[in-house]
mmCIF file of C-alpha atoms and ligand atoms in Angstrom:
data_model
loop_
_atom_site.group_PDB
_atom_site.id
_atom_site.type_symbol
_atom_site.label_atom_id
_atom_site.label_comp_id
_atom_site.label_asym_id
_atom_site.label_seq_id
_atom_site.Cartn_x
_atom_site.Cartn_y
_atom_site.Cartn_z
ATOM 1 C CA UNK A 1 64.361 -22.963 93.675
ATOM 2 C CA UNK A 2 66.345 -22.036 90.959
ATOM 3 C CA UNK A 3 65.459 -18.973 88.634
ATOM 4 C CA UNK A 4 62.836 -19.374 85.736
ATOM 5 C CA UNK A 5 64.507 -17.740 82.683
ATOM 6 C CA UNK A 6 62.331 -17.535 78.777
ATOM 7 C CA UNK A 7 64.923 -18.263 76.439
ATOM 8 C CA UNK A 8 62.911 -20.908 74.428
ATOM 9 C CA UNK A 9 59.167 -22.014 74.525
ATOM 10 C CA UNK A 10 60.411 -25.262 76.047
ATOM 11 C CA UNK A 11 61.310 -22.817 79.576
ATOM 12 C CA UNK A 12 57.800 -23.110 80.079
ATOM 13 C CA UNK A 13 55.831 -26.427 80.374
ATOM 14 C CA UNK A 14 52.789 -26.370 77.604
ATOM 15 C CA UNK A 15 50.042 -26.168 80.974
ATOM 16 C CA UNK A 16 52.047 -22.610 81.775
ATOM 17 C CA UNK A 17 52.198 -20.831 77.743
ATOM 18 C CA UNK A 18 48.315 -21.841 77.804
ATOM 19 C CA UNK A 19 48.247 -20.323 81.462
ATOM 20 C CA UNK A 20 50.389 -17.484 80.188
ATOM 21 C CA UNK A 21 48.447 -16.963 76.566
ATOM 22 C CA UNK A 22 45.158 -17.122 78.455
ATOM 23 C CA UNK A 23 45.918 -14.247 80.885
ATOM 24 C CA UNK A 24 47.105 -12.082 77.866
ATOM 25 C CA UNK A 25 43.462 -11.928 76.869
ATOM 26 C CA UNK A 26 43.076 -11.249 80.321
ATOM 27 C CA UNK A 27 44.969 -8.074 80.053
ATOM 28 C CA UNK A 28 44.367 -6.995 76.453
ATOM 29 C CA UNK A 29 40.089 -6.900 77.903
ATOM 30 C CA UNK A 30 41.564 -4.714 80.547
ATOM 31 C CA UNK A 31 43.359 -2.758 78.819
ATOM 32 C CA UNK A 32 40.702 -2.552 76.111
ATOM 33 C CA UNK A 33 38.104 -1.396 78.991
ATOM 34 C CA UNK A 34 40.461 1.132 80.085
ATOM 35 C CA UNK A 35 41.377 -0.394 82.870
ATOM 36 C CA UNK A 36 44.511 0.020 85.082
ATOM 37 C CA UNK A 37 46.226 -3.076 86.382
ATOM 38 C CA UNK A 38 49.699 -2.079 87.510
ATOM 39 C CA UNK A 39 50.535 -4.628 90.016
ATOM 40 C CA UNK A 40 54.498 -4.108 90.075
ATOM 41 C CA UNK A 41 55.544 -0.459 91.435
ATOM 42 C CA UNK A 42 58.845 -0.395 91.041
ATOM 43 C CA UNK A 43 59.426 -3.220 89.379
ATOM 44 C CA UNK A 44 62.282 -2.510 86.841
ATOM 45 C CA UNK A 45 63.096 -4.062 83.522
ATOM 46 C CA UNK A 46 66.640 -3.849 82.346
ATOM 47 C CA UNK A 47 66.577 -4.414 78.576
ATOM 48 C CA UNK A 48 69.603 -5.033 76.422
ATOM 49 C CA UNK A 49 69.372 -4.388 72.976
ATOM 50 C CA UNK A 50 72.770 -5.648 70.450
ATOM 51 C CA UNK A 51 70.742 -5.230 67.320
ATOM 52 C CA UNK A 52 67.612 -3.318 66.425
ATOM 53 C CA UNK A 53 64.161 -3.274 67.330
ATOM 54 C CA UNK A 54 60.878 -1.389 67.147
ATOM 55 C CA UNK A 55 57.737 -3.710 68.397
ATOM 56 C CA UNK A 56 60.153 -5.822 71.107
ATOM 57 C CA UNK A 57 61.486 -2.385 72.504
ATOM 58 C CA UNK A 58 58.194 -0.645 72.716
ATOM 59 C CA UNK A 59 55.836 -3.350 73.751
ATOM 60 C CA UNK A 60 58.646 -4.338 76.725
ATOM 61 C CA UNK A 61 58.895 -0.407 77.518
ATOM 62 C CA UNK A 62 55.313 0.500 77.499
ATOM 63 C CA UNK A 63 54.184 -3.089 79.185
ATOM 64 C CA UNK A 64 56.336 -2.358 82.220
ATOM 65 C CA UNK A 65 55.278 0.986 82.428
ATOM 66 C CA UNK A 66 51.291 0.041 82.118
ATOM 67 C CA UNK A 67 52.132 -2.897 85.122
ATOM 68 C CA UNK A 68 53.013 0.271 87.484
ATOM 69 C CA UNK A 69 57.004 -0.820 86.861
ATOM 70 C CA UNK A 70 59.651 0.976 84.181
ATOM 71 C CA UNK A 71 62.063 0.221 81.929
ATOM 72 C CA UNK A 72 65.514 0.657 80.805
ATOM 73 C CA UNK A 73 67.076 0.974 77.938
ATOM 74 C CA UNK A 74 71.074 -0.574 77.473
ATOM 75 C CA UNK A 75 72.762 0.066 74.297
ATOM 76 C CA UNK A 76 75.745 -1.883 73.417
ATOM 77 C CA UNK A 77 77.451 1.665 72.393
ATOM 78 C CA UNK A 78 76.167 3.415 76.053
ATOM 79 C CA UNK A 79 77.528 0.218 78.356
ATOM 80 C CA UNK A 80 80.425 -1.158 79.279
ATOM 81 C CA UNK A 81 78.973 -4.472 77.266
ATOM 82 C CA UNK A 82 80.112 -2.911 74.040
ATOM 83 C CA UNK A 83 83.966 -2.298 75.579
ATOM 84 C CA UNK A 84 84.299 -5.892 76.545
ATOM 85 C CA UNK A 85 82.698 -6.411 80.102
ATOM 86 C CA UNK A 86 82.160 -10.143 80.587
ATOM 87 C CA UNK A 87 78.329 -10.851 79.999
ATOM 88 C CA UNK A 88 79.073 -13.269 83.059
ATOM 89 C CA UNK A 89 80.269 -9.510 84.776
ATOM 90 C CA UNK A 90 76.874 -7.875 83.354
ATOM 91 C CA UNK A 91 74.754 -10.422 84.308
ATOM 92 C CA UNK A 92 75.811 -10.587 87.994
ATOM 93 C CA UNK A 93 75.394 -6.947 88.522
ATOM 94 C CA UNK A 94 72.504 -6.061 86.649
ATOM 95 C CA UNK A 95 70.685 -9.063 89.273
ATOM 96 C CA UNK A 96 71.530 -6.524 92.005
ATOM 97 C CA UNK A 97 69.913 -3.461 90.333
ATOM 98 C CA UNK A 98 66.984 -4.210 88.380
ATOM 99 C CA UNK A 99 64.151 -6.936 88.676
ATOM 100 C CA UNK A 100 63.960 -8.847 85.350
ATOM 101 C CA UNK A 101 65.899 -8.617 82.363
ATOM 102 C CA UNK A 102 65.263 -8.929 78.406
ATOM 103 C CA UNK A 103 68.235 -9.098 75.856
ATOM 104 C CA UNK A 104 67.971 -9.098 72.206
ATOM 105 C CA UNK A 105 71.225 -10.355 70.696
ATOM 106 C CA UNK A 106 73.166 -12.379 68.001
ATOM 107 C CA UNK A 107 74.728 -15.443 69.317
ATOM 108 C CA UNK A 108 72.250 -17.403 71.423
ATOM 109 C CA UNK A 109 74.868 -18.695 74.126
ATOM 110 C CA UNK A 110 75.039 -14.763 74.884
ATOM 111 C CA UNK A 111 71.789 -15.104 76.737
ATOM 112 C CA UNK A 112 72.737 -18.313 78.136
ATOM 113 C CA UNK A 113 75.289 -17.708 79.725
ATOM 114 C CA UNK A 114 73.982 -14.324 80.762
ATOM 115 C CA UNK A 115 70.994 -16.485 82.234
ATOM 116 C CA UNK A 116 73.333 -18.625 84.283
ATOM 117 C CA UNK A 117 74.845 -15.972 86.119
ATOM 118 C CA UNK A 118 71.779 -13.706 87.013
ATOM 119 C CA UNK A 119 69.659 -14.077 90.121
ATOM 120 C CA UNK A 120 66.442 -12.566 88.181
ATOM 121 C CA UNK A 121 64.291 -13.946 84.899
ATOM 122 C CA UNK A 122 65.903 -13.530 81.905
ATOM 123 C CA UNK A 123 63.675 -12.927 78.839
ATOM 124 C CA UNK A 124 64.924 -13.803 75.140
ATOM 125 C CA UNK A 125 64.278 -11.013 72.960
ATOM 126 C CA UNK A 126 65.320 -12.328 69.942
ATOM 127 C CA UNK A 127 68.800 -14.223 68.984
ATOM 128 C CA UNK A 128 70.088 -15.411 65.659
ATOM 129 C CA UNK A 129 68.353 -18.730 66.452
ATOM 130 C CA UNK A 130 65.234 -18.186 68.219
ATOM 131 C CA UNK A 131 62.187 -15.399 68.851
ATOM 132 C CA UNK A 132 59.834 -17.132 71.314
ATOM 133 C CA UNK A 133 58.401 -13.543 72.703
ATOM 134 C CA UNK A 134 57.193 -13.649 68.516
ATOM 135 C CA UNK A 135 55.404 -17.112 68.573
ATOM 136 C CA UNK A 136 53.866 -16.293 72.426
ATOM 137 C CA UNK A 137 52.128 -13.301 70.167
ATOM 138 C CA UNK A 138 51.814 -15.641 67.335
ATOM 139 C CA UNK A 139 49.972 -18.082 69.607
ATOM 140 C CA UNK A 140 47.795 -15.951 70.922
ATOM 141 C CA UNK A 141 46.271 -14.130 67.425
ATOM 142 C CA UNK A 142 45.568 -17.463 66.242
ATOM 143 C CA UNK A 143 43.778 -18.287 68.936
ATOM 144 C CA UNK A 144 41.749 -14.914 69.516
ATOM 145 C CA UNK A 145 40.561 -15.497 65.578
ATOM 146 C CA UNK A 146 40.333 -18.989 65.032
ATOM 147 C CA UNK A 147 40.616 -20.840 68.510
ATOM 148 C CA UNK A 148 43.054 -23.847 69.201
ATOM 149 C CA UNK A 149 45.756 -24.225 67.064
ATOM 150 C CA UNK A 150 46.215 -27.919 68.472
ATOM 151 C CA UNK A 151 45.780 -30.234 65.398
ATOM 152 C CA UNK A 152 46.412 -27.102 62.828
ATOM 153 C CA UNK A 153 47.996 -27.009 60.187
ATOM 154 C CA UNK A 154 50.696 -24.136 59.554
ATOM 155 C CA UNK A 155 52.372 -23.386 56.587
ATOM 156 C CA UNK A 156 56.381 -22.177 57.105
ATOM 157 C CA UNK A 157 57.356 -20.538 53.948
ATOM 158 C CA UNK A 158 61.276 -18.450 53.149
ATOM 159 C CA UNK A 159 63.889 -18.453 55.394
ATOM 160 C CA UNK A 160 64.920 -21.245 58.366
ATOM 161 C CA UNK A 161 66.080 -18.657 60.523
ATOM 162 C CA UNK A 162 65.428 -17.804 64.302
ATOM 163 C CA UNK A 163 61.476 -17.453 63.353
ATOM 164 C CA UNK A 164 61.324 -20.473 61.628
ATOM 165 C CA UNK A 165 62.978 -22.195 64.260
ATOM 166 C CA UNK A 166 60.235 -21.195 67.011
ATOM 167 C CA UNK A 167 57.527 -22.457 65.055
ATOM 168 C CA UNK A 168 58.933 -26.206 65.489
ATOM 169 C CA UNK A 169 59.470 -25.332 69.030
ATOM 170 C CA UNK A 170 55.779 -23.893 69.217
ATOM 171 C CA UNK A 171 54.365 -27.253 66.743
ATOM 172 C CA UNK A 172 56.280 -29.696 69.734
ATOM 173 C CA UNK A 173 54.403 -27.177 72.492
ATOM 174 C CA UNK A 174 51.211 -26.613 71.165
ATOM 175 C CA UNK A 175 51.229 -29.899 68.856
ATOM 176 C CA UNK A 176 50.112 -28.746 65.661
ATOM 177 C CA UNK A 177 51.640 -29.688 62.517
ATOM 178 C CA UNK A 178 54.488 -27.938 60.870
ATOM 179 C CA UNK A 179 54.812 -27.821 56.626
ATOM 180 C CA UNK A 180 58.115 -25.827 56.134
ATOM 181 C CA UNK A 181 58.839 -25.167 52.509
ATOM 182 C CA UNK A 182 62.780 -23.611 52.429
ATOM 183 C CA UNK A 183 65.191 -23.259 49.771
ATOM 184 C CA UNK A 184 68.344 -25.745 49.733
ATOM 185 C CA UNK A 185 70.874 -24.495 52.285
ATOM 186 C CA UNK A 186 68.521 -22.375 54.510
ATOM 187 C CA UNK A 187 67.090 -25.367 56.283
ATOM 188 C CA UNK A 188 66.185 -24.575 59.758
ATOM 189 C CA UNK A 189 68.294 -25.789 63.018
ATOM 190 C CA UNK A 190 68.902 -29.585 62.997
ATOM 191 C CA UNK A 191 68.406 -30.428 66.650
ATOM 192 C CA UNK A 192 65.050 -28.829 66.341
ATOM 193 C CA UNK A 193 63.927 -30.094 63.300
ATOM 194 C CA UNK A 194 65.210 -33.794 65.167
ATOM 195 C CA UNK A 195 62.736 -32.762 68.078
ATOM 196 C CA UNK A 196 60.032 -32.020 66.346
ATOM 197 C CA UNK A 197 60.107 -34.956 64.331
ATOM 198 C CA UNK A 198 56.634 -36.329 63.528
ATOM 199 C CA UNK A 199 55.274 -32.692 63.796
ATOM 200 C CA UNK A 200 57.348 -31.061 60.840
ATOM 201 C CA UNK A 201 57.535 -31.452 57.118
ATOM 202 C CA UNK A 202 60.726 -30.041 55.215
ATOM 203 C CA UNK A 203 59.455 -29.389 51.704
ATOM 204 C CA UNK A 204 60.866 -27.167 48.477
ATOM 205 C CA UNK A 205 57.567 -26.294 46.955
ATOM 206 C CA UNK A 206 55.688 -23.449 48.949
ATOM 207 C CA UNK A 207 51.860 -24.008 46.898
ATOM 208 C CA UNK A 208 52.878 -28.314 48.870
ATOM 209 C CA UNK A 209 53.683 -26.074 52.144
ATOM 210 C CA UNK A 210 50.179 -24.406 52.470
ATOM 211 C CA UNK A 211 48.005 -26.523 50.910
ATOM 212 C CA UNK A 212 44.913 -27.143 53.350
ATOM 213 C CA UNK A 213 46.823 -24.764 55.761
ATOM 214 C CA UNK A 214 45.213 -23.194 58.617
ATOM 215 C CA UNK A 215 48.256 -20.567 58.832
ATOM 216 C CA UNK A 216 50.630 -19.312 56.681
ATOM 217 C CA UNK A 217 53.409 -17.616 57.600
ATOM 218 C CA UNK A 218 56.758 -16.153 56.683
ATOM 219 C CA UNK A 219 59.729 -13.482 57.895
ATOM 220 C CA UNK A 220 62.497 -11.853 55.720
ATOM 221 C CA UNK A 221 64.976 -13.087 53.975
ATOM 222 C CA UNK A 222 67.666 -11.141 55.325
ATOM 223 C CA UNK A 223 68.186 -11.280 59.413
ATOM 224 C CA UNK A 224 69.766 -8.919 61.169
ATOM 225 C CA UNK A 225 73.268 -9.755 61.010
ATOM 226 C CA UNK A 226 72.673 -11.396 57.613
ATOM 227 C CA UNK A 227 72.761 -7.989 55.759
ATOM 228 C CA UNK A 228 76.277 -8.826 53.081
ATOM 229 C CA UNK A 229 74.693 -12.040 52.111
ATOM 230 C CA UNK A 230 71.254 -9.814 50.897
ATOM 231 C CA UNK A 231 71.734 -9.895 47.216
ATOM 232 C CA UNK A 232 72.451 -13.780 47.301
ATOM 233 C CA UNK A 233 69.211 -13.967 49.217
ATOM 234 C CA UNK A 234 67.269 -11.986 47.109
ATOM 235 C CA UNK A 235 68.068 -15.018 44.426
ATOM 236 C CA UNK A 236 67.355 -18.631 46.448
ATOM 237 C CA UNK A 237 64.577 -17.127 48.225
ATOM 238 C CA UNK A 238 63.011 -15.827 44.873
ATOM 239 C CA UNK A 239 59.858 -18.275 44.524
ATOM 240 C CA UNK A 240 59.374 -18.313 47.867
ATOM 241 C CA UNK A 241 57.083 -15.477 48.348
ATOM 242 C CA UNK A 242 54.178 -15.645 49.926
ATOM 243 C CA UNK A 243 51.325 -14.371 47.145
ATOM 244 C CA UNK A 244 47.874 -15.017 46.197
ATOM 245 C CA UNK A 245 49.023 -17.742 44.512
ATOM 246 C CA UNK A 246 50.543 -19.358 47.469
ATOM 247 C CA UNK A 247 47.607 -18.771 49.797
ATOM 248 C CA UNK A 248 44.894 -19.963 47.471
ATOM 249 C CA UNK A 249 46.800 -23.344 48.372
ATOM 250 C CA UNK A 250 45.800 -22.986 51.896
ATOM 251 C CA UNK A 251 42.468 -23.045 53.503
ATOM 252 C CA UNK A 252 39.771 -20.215 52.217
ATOM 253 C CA UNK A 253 39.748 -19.126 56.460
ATOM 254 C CA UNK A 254 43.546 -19.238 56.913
ATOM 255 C CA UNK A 255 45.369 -16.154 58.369
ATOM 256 C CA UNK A 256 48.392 -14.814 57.132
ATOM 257 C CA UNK A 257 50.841 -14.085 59.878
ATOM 258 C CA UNK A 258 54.454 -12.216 59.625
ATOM 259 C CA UNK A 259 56.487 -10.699 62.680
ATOM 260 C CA UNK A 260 57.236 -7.464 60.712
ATOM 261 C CA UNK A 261 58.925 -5.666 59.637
ATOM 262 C CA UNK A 262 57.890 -6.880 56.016
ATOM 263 C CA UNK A 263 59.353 -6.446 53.109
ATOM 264 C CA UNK A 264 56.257 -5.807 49.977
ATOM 265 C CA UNK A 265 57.249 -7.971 47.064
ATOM 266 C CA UNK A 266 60.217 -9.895 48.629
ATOM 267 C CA UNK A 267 59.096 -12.571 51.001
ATOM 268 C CA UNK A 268 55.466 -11.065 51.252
ATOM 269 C CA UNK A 269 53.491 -10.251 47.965
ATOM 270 C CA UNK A 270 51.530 -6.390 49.084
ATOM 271 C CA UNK A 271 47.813 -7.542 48.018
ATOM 272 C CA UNK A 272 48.407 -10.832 50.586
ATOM 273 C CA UNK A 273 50.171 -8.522 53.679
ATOM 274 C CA UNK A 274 47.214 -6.031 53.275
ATOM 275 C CA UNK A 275 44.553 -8.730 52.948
ATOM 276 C CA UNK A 276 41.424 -9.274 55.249
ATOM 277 C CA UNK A 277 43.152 -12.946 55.721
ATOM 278 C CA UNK A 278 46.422 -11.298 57.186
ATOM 279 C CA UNK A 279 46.311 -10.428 61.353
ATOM 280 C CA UNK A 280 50.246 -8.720 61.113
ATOM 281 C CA UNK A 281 48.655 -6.127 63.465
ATOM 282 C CA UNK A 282 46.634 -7.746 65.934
ATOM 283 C CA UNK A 283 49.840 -10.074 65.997
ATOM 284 C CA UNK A 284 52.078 -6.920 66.567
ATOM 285 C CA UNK A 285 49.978 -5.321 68.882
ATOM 286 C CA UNK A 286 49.528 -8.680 70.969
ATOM 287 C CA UNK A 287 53.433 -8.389 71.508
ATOM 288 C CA UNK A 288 52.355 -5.975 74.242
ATOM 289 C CA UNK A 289 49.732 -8.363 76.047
ATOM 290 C CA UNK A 290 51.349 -11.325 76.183
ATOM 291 C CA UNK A 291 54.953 -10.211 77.001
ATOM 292 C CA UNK A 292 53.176 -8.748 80.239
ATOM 293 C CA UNK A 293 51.625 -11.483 80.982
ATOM 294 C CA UNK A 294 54.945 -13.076 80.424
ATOM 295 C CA UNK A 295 56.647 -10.845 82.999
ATOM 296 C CA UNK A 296 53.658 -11.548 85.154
ATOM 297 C CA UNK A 297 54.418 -14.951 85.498
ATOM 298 C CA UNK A 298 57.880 -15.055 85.969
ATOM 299 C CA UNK A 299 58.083 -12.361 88.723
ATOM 300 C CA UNK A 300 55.458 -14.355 90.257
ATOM 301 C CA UNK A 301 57.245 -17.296 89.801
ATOM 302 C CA UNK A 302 60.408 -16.095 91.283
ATOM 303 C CA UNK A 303 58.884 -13.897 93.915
ATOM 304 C CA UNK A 304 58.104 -17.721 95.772
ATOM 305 C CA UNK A 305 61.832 -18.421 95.485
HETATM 306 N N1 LIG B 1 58.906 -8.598 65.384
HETATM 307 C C1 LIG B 1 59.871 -7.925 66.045
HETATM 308 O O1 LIG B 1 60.527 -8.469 66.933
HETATM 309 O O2 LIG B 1 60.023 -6.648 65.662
HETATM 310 P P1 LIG B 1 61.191 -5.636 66.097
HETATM 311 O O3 LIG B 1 62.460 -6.100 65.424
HETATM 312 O O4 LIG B 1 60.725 -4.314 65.614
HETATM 313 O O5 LIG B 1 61.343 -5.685 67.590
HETATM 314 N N1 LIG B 2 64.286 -12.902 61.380
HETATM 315 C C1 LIG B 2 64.226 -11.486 61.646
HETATM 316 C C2 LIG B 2 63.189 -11.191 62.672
HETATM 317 C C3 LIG B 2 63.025 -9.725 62.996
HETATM 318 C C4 LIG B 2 62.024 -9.494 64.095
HETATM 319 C C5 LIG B 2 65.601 -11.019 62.094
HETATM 320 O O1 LIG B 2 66.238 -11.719 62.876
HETATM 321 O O2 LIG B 2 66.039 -9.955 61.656
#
């Protein structure tokens, strides 16, 4: 059998993210009754980091350690990675040493082809054009405060990045429907777009974007990686914050959702961040619950290989 890697939400057939969301809540009552469930002693989690990170680098870190299993740490600066070892080279011998690995990165063919040479699950930790580990947490605080999101409505507002583009693969997975409002030129990836035809909306006007919606939810305006083109940013992305203005478009129950780190009064107004209707931390926090049960299932999954 060949190795189950999570590079997209499509990796995982929609029966196994339910499977996989439903045995985060699983863990986060566990952990919540102070229980111990650390079913992988020496389990070890190799995690690659190109760019920066504070949630996907502590939630991985402290979920291995809570499963019984640890964690380490590769910076580009501290491996041979960042002197111009073949990720092909990396790949093959990190498959030796540790037991699954997670890589947060620019280009997303870096993690491909990293996945086709290793012998262990690969886990995407963000690239430049997708965060599923985000929309698995995502997933799962919509559903802890509002139930199933099949049939939804979610409102996409700012930037057609890498978060943007996991909410049309998580509209095609969990089937709800998609309203992206994006200024001219930021539109989100094609191909996906293309796939989720039938699910997704591409609209200019952010108040059109939430109007009746059951979610709202945005990310910065400047990626990672993105940082020289901030100032130009700052101007096309202007009147597309998210405000109070925005959200009294959407449904009077809708939650606000936003991977952090946020940015008050650029793509996030402060009084709509800090609102009752906004779950940024139970949605951070759940980062932790459903990445091990995400690990879970794939070192089960490969264990039978
Ligand atoms: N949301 C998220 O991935 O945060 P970090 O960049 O802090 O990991
Ligand atoms: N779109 C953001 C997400 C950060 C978690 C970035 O890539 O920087």
């Amino acid at each position: 059998m060949k190795t189950r890697h999570f590079l997209s939400l499509f990796d995982l057939t929609t029966a196994e993210l339910e499977k996989v969301l439903q045995r985060a809540a699983q863990l986060k009552a566990l952990r919540r009754g102070g229980e111990c469930y650390a079913p992988f002693p020496q389990k070890v989690l190799g995690m690659i980091f190109e760019k920066a990170s504070s949630r996907t680098r502590i939630s991985f870190e402290a979920g291995m350690a809570q499963l019984g299993g640890s964690a380490i740490f590769l910076a580009p600066d501290h491996t041979q990675l960042g002197r111009g070892e073949p990720i092909e080279d990396t790949a093959r011998v990190l498959s030796g040493m540790v037991d699954i690995v997670m890589i947060r990165t620019f280009g997303h063919e870096k993690v491909e082809r990293f996945a086709a040479c290793s012998t262990v699950p690969v886990i995407n930790g963000l690239t430049d054009y997708n965060h599923p580990c985000q929309l698995l947490a995502d997933m799962q605080t919509f559903i802890e405060h509002r139930g199933s999101i099949r049939g939804k409505t979610v409102a996409w507002i700012g930037d057609g990045g890498n978060m943007c583009n996991t909410y049309l693969e998580a509209a095609c997975q969990f089937d709800f429907q998609l309203r992206v409002a994006i200024p001219p030129g930021y539109e989100p990836n094609a191909g996906l777009l293309e796939r989720a035809a039938g699910r997704v909306v591409l609209l200019r006007d952010p108040c059109a974007a939430a109007k009746g919606a059951d979610l709202v939810a945005t990310d910065v305006w400047t990626s990672m990686g993105k940082e020289e083109e901030r100032q130009q940013r700052l101007q096309d992305f202007a009147a597309y914050q998210v405000n109070a203005q925005v959200m009294a478009h959407a449904r009077p129950d809708a939650l606000f959702l936003h991977c952090l780190p946020a940015h008050r009064g650029e793509e996030v107004s402060a009084d709509v961040i800090d609102s009752p209707q906004s779950q940024v931390w139970d949605e951070a926090e759940n980062r932790l619950h459903v990445q091990k049960a995400l690990i879970e299932f794939l070192l089960l999954q490969n264990s039978y290989n």
